[in-house]
C-alpha cells in the first residue's frame, strides 16, 4: 500500500506541472554549416532594434583569440532562451520579469564540422507584468499549435526542433516570439564568458546597458572587483591543476581549494573536501544562492568540482552527508543528460561544448524553480 501511495503521489506531482523545464529554458540545435540561417544573429531585428547592437559588442573584450569584435558580430548565434518571472535584484525591490538569451560563436573544427566556441554572451531583456503575461500566452499558443510535448522530460535540446534541427518550423515560429519581446529597446544587461590561453582560462564580466554604453558591474563576493578568471591546466580534464579562481571569493561557501589543485589533495585535506563539497551543492541550489550573491567562477565550476569528489573520493559519501543541501523537486526530471558533467574544463551553464550539449545542474535546478513559479500563476 505504501508503494501504491508513493506512486500516486509522484503521479499527481508530475501531472500538475503545465510548465516544465523545457518550457522555460530552450536549448537550440547546432547548425550544420557556417551559412546556416536557422539561428538568430545579434543583428536580428527585435523590439526596437537589433537583439544586441553592434556598438555594444565593440565595448566587450574579444571573445576568444580567434574571434575579434567584428567577426563576433557575424558568428554569434542564439543557442539558448530562458524566461524568468522573478530575476533577483540586489536591492529591496524583490525581482524583475525577464527574457534572457544565451549566445555562443560558431566555427569549423579541423574536419570542417561546425562546433560552438567555448565563450558566451548572456543578454537580459526586461518585461513589464503585462508583457510577461503576453509572452506566456504566446508560448502556450505556440506549444499547442505545434503539439509540443515537454512533460517530465529532462532539460535538453528542445523536443520541438530536436529532429529537424535549425530548419524546424516550430523553431522559426519560436524565433518570432523572441523577436517580439526582446531587442534594443528593453536590453538591460550583458554578461560575458571569454576564452583565453588556448581554452585553459576563462574570464567573466558583466555590464549594465546605459543607452549606447556599457557600464562594468561589480561581481558579488569579490570586494568590488569587476572581473574574475578561472584557470585549469589539467590533462586529461578529470581533475583541477595549476590554476584556480582569481580573485578568490570571500565567504563561508567556497570551493577555492578544490579547484586550485585537486590532484594535490591528500587524506589530511578530507575535512576541506567535505566542506567545499557542501558549498558546491549549495551553489547549485537556487534556494541557497542567486546570481546577485554568488560570484561567476564558483557558480560555473561547482558541477565538475562535485563530480571530482564523487568520482575520486567516493569514501567521503558527500552526496549522503550533504543530502539536505542538494536541490530536489519531484515535479520535474532533474537528470542531467549532458555527456561531459565530470569534465573539469566544461564549465558552461547552458549551451554547447564543441558539438555536445552542455547544461549545468544549476540551470536545471533554476528551471525547476521558474516552472514552479509559473505553475503557481495558473
PDB file of C-alpha atoms in Angstrom, residues 5-223:
ATOM      1  CA  UNK A   5       0.534   5.664  -2.285  1.00  0.00           C
ATOM      2  CA  UNK A   6       4.010   6.875  -3.217  1.00  0.00           C
ATOM      3  CA  UNK A   7       3.332   6.187  -6.909  1.00  0.00           C
ATOM      4  CA  UNK A   8       0.057   8.110  -6.798  1.00  0.00           C
ATOM      5  CA  UNK A   9       1.788  11.000  -5.048  1.00  0.00           C
ATOM      6  CA  UNK A  10       4.542  11.176  -7.667  1.00  0.00           C
ATOM      7  CA  UNK A  11       1.984  10.873 -10.477  1.00  0.00           C
ATOM      8  CA  UNK A  12      -0.024  13.759  -9.041  1.00  0.00           C
ATOM      9  CA  UNK A  13       3.093  15.891  -8.722  1.00  0.00           C
ATOM     10  CA  UNK A  14       4.110  15.214 -12.313  1.00  0.00           C
ATOM     11  CA  UNK A  15       0.700  15.786 -13.886  1.00  0.00           C
ATOM     12  CA  UNK A  16       0.104  19.127 -12.167  1.00  0.00           C
ATOM     13  CA  UNK A  17       3.022  20.829 -13.958  1.00  0.00           C
ATOM     14  CA  UNK A  18       1.675  22.696 -17.009  1.00  0.00           C
ATOM     15  CA  UNK A  19       5.043  24.427 -17.318  1.00  0.00           C
ATOM     16  CA  UNK A  20       8.031  22.112 -17.355  1.00  0.00           C
ATOM     17  CA  UNK A  21      11.813  22.528 -17.658  1.00  0.00           C
ATOM     18  CA  UNK A  22      11.837  22.761 -21.453  1.00  0.00           C
ATOM     19  CA  UNK A  23       9.019  25.331 -21.328  1.00  0.00           C
ATOM     20  CA  UNK A  24      11.162  27.867 -19.500  1.00  0.00           C
ATOM     21  CA  UNK A  25      14.653  27.067 -20.841  1.00  0.00           C
ATOM     22  CA  UNK A  26      15.035  26.492 -24.584  1.00  0.00           C
ATOM     23  CA  UNK A  27      18.232  24.966 -25.991  1.00  0.00           C
ATOM     24  CA  UNK A  28      18.664  25.423 -29.738  1.00  0.00           C
ATOM     25  CA  UNK A  29      20.097  22.890 -32.215  1.00  0.00           C
ATOM     26  CA  UNK A  30      23.643  23.091 -33.524  1.00  0.00           C
ATOM     27  CA  UNK A  31      23.773  24.375 -37.136  1.00  0.00           C
ATOM     28  CA  UNK A  32      25.337  22.210 -39.841  1.00  0.00           C
ATOM     29  CA  UNK A  33      27.141  24.945 -41.795  1.00  0.00           C
ATOM     30  CA  UNK A  34      28.501  28.444 -41.195  1.00  0.00           C
ATOM     31  CA  UNK A  35      25.958  29.707 -43.739  1.00  0.00           C
ATOM     32  CA  UNK A  36      23.002  28.144 -41.913  1.00  0.00           C
ATOM     33  CA  UNK A  37      20.428  30.902 -41.312  1.00  0.00           C
ATOM     34  CA  UNK A  38      18.276  28.884 -38.926  1.00  0.00           C
ATOM     35  CA  UNK A  39      19.584  30.523 -35.735  1.00  0.00           C
ATOM     36  CA  UNK A  40      19.245  34.183 -34.788  1.00  0.00           C
ATOM     37  CA  UNK A  41      22.227  36.550 -35.056  1.00  0.00           C
ATOM     38  CA  UNK A  42      22.821  39.685 -32.980  1.00  0.00           C
ATOM     39  CA  UNK A  43      21.625  41.792 -35.931  1.00  0.00           C
ATOM     40  CA  UNK A  44      18.190  40.128 -35.951  1.00  0.00           C
ATOM     41  CA  UNK A  45      15.567  42.859 -35.659  1.00  0.00           C
ATOM     42  CA  UNK A  46      13.727  42.584 -32.394  1.00  0.00           C
ATOM     43  CA  UNK A  47      11.844  45.015 -30.211  1.00  0.00           C
ATOM     44  CA  UNK A  48      13.166  48.482 -31.039  1.00  0.00           C
ATOM     45  CA  UNK A  49      16.206  47.267 -32.963  1.00  0.00           C
ATOM     46  CA  UNK A  50      18.938  44.631 -33.020  1.00  0.00           C
ATOM     47  CA  UNK A  51      18.936  41.945 -30.342  1.00  0.00           C
ATOM     48  CA  UNK A  52      22.376  43.268 -29.352  1.00  0.00           C
ATOM     49  CA  UNK A  53      23.517  46.471 -31.102  1.00  0.00           C
ATOM     50  CA  UNK A  54      26.967  46.158 -32.642  1.00  0.00           C
ATOM     51  CA  UNK A  55      28.116  49.286 -30.789  1.00  0.00           C
ATOM     52  CA  UNK A  56      27.819  47.296 -27.552  1.00  0.00           C
ATOM     53  CA  UNK A  57      29.797  44.350 -28.920  1.00  0.00           C
ATOM     54  CA  UNK A  58      32.589  46.842 -29.678  1.00  0.00           C
ATOM     55  CA  UNK A  59      32.869  47.581 -25.941  1.00  0.00           C
ATOM     56  CA  UNK A  60      33.273  43.954 -24.842  1.00  0.00           C
ATOM     57  CA  UNK A  61      36.752  42.348 -24.940  1.00  0.00           C
ATOM     58  CA  UNK A  62      37.297  39.847 -27.767  1.00  0.00           C
ATOM     59  CA  UNK A  63      35.512  36.566 -27.093  1.00  0.00           C
ATOM     60  CA  UNK A  64      38.428  34.279 -27.950  1.00  0.00           C
ATOM     61  CA  UNK A  65      41.865  34.618 -29.568  1.00  0.00           C
ATOM     62  CA  UNK A  66      40.412  33.592 -32.947  1.00  0.00           C
ATOM     63  CA  UNK A  67      37.372  35.878 -32.823  1.00  0.00           C
ATOM     64  CA  UNK A  68      37.794  39.642 -32.932  1.00  0.00           C
ATOM     65  CA  UNK A  69      34.973  42.096 -32.329  1.00  0.00           C
ATOM     66  CA  UNK A  70      33.976  42.392 -35.984  1.00  0.00           C
ATOM     67  CA  UNK A  71      33.902  38.653 -36.612  1.00  0.00           C
ATOM     68  CA  UNK A  72      31.957  38.165 -33.364  1.00  0.00           C
ATOM     69  CA  UNK A  73      29.084  40.113 -34.895  1.00  0.00           C
ATOM     70  CA  UNK A  74      28.931  37.554 -37.697  1.00  0.00           C
ATOM     71  CA  UNK A  75      29.446  34.285 -35.841  1.00  0.00           C
ATOM     72  CA  UNK A  76      27.452  34.764 -32.619  1.00  0.00           C
ATOM     73  CA  UNK A  77      24.236  32.739 -32.592  1.00  0.00           C
ATOM     74  CA  UNK A  78      21.332  32.345 -30.180  1.00  0.00           C
ATOM     75  CA  UNK A  79      21.768  28.951 -28.534  1.00  0.00           C
ATOM     76  CA  UNK A  80      19.525  29.410 -25.534  1.00  0.00           C
ATOM     77  CA  UNK A  81      16.442  31.334 -24.432  1.00  0.00           C
ATOM     78  CA  UNK A  82      15.243  31.462 -20.843  1.00  0.00           C
ATOM     79  CA  UNK A  83      12.236  33.118 -19.256  1.00  0.00           C
ATOM     80  CA  UNK A  84      12.118  34.223 -15.642  1.00  0.00           C
ATOM     81  CA  UNK A  85       9.226  35.797 -13.704  1.00  0.00           C
ATOM     82  CA  UNK A  86      11.491  36.863 -10.847  1.00  0.00           C
ATOM     83  CA  UNK A  87      15.154  37.544 -11.570  1.00  0.00           C
ATOM     84  CA  UNK A  88      16.596  38.717  -8.234  1.00  0.00           C
ATOM     85  CA  UNK A  89      17.759  42.304  -7.873  1.00  0.00           C
ATOM     86  CA  UNK A  90      20.498  43.491  -5.470  1.00  0.00           C
ATOM     87  CA  UNK A  91      18.016  45.902  -3.893  1.00  0.00           C
ATOM     88  CA  UNK A  92      14.967  45.593  -1.621  1.00  0.00           C
ATOM     89  CA  UNK A  93      12.788  45.770  -4.785  1.00  0.00           C
ATOM     90  CA  UNK A  94      12.378  41.991  -4.963  1.00  0.00           C
ATOM     91  CA  UNK A  95      12.625  40.906  -8.604  1.00  0.00           C
ATOM     92  CA  UNK A  96      12.318  41.587 -12.311  1.00  0.00           C
ATOM     93  CA  UNK A  97      10.471  39.777 -15.109  1.00  0.00           C
ATOM     94  CA  UNK A  98      12.854  38.878 -17.922  1.00  0.00           C
ATOM     95  CA  UNK A  99      13.540  37.096 -21.157  1.00  0.00           C
ATOM     96  CA  UNK A 100      17.221  36.124 -21.449  1.00  0.00           C
ATOM     97  CA  UNK A 101      19.266  34.967 -24.426  1.00  0.00           C
ATOM     98  CA  UNK A 102      22.418  32.832 -24.416  1.00  0.00           C
ATOM     99  CA  UNK A 103      24.873  33.417 -27.273  1.00  0.00           C
ATOM    100  CA  UNK A 104      27.867  31.424 -28.490  1.00  0.00           C
ATOM    101  CA  UNK A 105      30.118  31.890 -31.518  1.00  0.00           C
ATOM    102  CA  UNK A 106      30.341  29.083 -34.069  1.00  0.00           C
ATOM    103  CA  UNK A 107      33.354  27.915 -36.069  1.00  0.00           C
ATOM    104  CA  UNK A 108      34.591  24.968 -38.136  1.00  0.00           C
ATOM    105  CA  UNK A 109      36.712  22.317 -36.469  1.00  0.00           C
ATOM    106  CA  UNK A 110      39.709  20.664 -38.166  1.00  0.00           C
ATOM    107  CA  UNK A 111      37.396  18.262 -40.012  1.00  0.00           C
ATOM    108  CA  UNK A 112      35.154  21.038 -41.302  1.00  0.00           C
ATOM    109  CA  UNK A 113      32.311  20.301 -38.891  1.00  0.00           C
ATOM    110  CA  UNK A 114      30.523  23.089 -37.015  1.00  0.00           C
ATOM    111  CA  UNK A 115      31.150  23.481 -33.322  1.00  0.00           C
ATOM    112  CA  UNK A 116      30.387  26.100 -30.700  1.00  0.00           C
ATOM    113  CA  UNK A 117      33.281  28.108 -29.285  1.00  0.00           C
ATOM    114  CA  UNK A 118      33.638  27.859 -25.506  1.00  0.00           C
ATOM    115  CA  UNK A 119      32.845  31.547 -24.980  1.00  0.00           C
ATOM    116  CA  UNK A 120      29.479  33.188 -24.449  1.00  0.00           C
ATOM    117  CA  UNK A 121      27.361  36.274 -24.014  1.00  0.00           C
ATOM    118  CA  UNK A 122      24.157  36.390 -21.980  1.00  0.00           C
ATOM    119  CA  UNK A 123      21.729  39.229 -22.748  1.00  0.00           C
ATOM    120  CA  UNK A 124      18.884  40.319 -20.444  1.00  0.00           C
ATOM    121  CA  UNK A 125      15.590  41.900 -21.557  1.00  0.00           C
ATOM    122  CA  UNK A 126      13.203  43.471 -19.039  1.00  0.00           C
ATOM    123  CA  UNK A 127       9.453  42.879 -19.381  1.00  0.00           C
ATOM    124  CA  UNK A 128       6.520  44.530 -17.631  1.00  0.00           C
ATOM    125  CA  UNK A 129       3.927  42.345 -15.922  1.00  0.00           C
ATOM    126  CA  UNK A 130       1.605  42.796 -18.898  1.00  0.00           C
ATOM    127  CA  UNK A 131       4.327  41.944 -21.411  1.00  0.00           C
ATOM    128  CA  UNK A 132       5.433  38.894 -19.466  1.00  0.00           C
ATOM    129  CA  UNK A 133       1.878  37.582 -19.275  1.00  0.00           C
ATOM    130  CA  UNK A 134       1.509  38.130 -23.024  1.00  0.00           C
ATOM    131  CA  UNK A 135       4.770  36.225 -23.574  1.00  0.00           C
ATOM    132  CA  UNK A 136       3.427  33.289 -21.575  1.00  0.00           C
ATOM    133  CA  UNK A 137       0.236  33.316 -23.634  1.00  0.00           C
ATOM    134  CA  UNK A 138       2.172  33.371 -26.907  1.00  0.00           C
ATOM    135  CA  UNK A 139       4.339  30.451 -25.781  1.00  0.00           C
ATOM    136  CA  UNK A 140       1.276  28.450 -24.719  1.00  0.00           C
ATOM    137  CA  UNK A 141      -0.370  29.051 -28.115  1.00  0.00           C
ATOM    138  CA  UNK A 142       2.865  28.126 -29.926  1.00  0.00           C
ATOM    139  CA  UNK A 143       3.141  24.946 -27.892  1.00  0.00           C
ATOM    140  CA  UNK A 144      -0.438  23.971 -28.727  1.00  0.00           C
ATOM    141  CA  UNK A 145      -0.100  24.809 -32.438  1.00  0.00           C
ATOM    142  CA  UNK A 146       2.909  22.525 -32.827  1.00  0.00           C
ATOM    143  CA  UNK A 147       1.740  19.821 -30.396  1.00  0.00           C
ATOM    144  CA  UNK A 148       4.892  20.235 -28.319  1.00  0.00           C
ATOM    145  CA  UNK A 149       5.263  17.648 -25.555  1.00  0.00           C
ATOM    146  CA  UNK A 150       7.579  18.524 -22.669  1.00  0.00           C
ATOM    147  CA  UNK A 151       6.024  16.848 -19.637  1.00  0.00           C
ATOM    148  CA  UNK A 152       8.619  15.373 -17.264  1.00  0.00           C
ATOM    149  CA  UNK A 153      11.388  15.476 -19.863  1.00  0.00           C
ATOM    150  CA  UNK A 154      14.924  16.324 -18.729  1.00  0.00           C
ATOM    151  CA  UNK A 155      16.328  19.625 -19.956  1.00  0.00           C
ATOM    152  CA  UNK A 156      17.786  19.018 -23.417  1.00  0.00           C
ATOM    153  CA  UNK A 157      17.868  20.292 -26.986  1.00  0.00           C
ATOM    154  CA  UNK A 158      14.233  21.321 -27.183  1.00  0.00           C
ATOM    155  CA  UNK A 159      11.973  18.464 -28.345  1.00  0.00           C
ATOM    156  CA  UNK A 160      10.098  20.785 -30.733  1.00  0.00           C
ATOM    157  CA  UNK A 161      13.142  21.010 -33.018  1.00  0.00           C
ATOM    158  CA  UNK A 162      15.271  18.091 -31.917  1.00  0.00           C
ATOM    159  CA  UNK A 163      14.589  16.089 -35.100  1.00  0.00           C
ATOM    160  CA  UNK A 164      14.581  18.767 -37.831  1.00  0.00           C
ATOM    161  CA  UNK A 165      17.252  20.998 -36.332  1.00  0.00           C
ATOM    162  CA  UNK A 166      17.649  24.592 -37.467  1.00  0.00           C
ATOM    163  CA  UNK A 167      15.161  24.145 -40.324  1.00  0.00           C
ATOM    164  CA  UNK A 168      12.345  23.151 -37.990  1.00  0.00           C
ATOM    165  CA  UNK A 169       9.109  25.175 -38.490  1.00  0.00           C
ATOM    166  CA  UNK A 170       8.490  25.309 -34.711  1.00  0.00           C
ATOM    167  CA  UNK A 171      11.924  26.915 -34.276  1.00  0.00           C
ATOM    168  CA  UNK A 172      11.186  29.601 -36.864  1.00  0.00           C
ATOM    169  CA  UNK A 173       7.877  30.347 -35.141  1.00  0.00           C
ATOM    170  CA  UNK A 174       9.539  30.457 -31.727  1.00  0.00           C
ATOM    171  CA  UNK A 175      12.091  32.948 -33.033  1.00  0.00           C
ATOM    172  CA  UNK A 176       9.246  35.305 -33.912  1.00  0.00           C
ATOM    173  CA  UNK A 177       8.120  35.219 -30.294  1.00  0.00           C
ATOM    174  CA  UNK A 178      11.652  36.041 -29.138  1.00  0.00           C
ATOM    175  CA  UNK A 179      11.912  38.970 -31.558  1.00  0.00           C
ATOM    176  CA  UNK A 180       8.538  40.290 -30.395  1.00  0.00           C
ATOM    177  CA  UNK A 181       9.677  40.594 -26.780  1.00  0.00           C
ATOM    178  CA  UNK A 182      13.449  41.179 -26.954  1.00  0.00           C
ATOM    179  CA  UNK A 183      15.537  43.860 -28.608  1.00  0.00           C
ATOM    180  CA  UNK A 184      17.493  47.050 -28.164  1.00  0.00           C
ATOM    181  CA  UNK A 185      14.533  48.790 -26.517  1.00  0.00           C
ATOM    182  CA  UNK A 186      14.468  46.595 -23.411  1.00  0.00           C
ATOM    183  CA  UNK A 187      18.040  45.244 -23.307  1.00  0.00           C
ATOM    184  CA  UNK A 188      19.282  45.911 -19.773  1.00  0.00           C
ATOM    185  CA  UNK A 189      22.396  43.821 -19.174  1.00  0.00           C
ATOM    186  CA  UNK A 190      25.022  41.703 -20.925  1.00  0.00           C
ATOM    187  CA  UNK A 191      27.342  39.234 -19.214  1.00  0.00           C
ATOM    188  CA  UNK A 192      30.353  37.613 -20.848  1.00  0.00           C
ATOM    189  CA  UNK A 193      32.445  34.477 -20.545  1.00  0.00           C
ATOM    190  CA  UNK A 194      35.661  34.997 -22.517  1.00  0.00           C
ATOM    191  CA  UNK A 195      38.025  32.219 -23.602  1.00  0.00           C
ATOM    192  CA  UNK A 196      41.787  32.664 -23.227  1.00  0.00           C
ATOM    193  CA  UNK A 197      45.087  30.706 -23.174  1.00  0.00           C
ATOM    194  CA  UNK A 198      44.153  28.008 -25.663  1.00  0.00           C
ATOM    195  CA  UNK A 199      40.966  27.043 -23.877  1.00  0.00           C
ATOM    196  CA  UNK A 200      42.531  26.762 -20.428  1.00  0.00           C
ATOM    197  CA  UNK A 201      41.405  30.118 -18.997  1.00  0.00           C
ATOM    198  CA  UNK A 202      38.001  31.773 -18.793  1.00  0.00           C
ATOM    199  CA  UNK A 203      37.275  35.378 -17.825  1.00  0.00           C
ATOM    200  CA  UNK A 204      33.892  36.544 -16.532  1.00  0.00           C
ATOM    201  CA  UNK A 205      32.442  40.065 -16.550  1.00  0.00           C
ATOM    202  CA  UNK A 206      29.050  41.782 -16.532  1.00  0.00           C
ATOM    203  CA  UNK A 207      27.806  45.047 -17.997  1.00  0.00           C
ATOM    204  CA  UNK A 208      24.788  47.272 -17.406  1.00  0.00           C
ATOM    205  CA  UNK A 209      23.389  48.762 -20.612  1.00  0.00           C
ATOM    206  CA  UNK A 210      23.020  52.558 -20.416  1.00  0.00           C
ATOM    207  CA  UNK A 211      21.966  53.911 -23.784  1.00  0.00           C
ATOM    208  CA  UNK A 212      24.746  53.055 -26.231  1.00  0.00           C
ATOM    209  CA  UNK A 213      27.260  52.425 -23.454  1.00  0.00           C
ATOM    210  CA  UNK A 214      28.176  49.532 -21.195  1.00  0.00           C
ATOM    211  CA  UNK A 215      29.000  50.084 -17.529  1.00  0.00           C
ATOM    212  CA  UNK A 216      31.022  47.315 -15.895  1.00  0.00           C
ATOM    213  CA  UNK A 217      29.309  45.647 -12.927  1.00  0.00           C
ATOM    214  CA  UNK A 218      30.905  44.543  -9.686  1.00  0.00           C
ATOM    215  CA  UNK A 219      30.929  40.778  -9.185  1.00  0.00           C
ATOM    216  CA  UNK A 220      29.415  39.518  -5.902  1.00  0.00           C
ATOM    217  CA  UNK A 221      31.777  38.313  -3.144  1.00  0.00           C
ATOM    218  CA  UNK A 222      34.854  39.924  -4.745  1.00  0.00           C
ATOM    219  CA  UNK A 223      35.029  43.118  -2.660  1.00  0.00           C
TER     220      UNK A 223
END
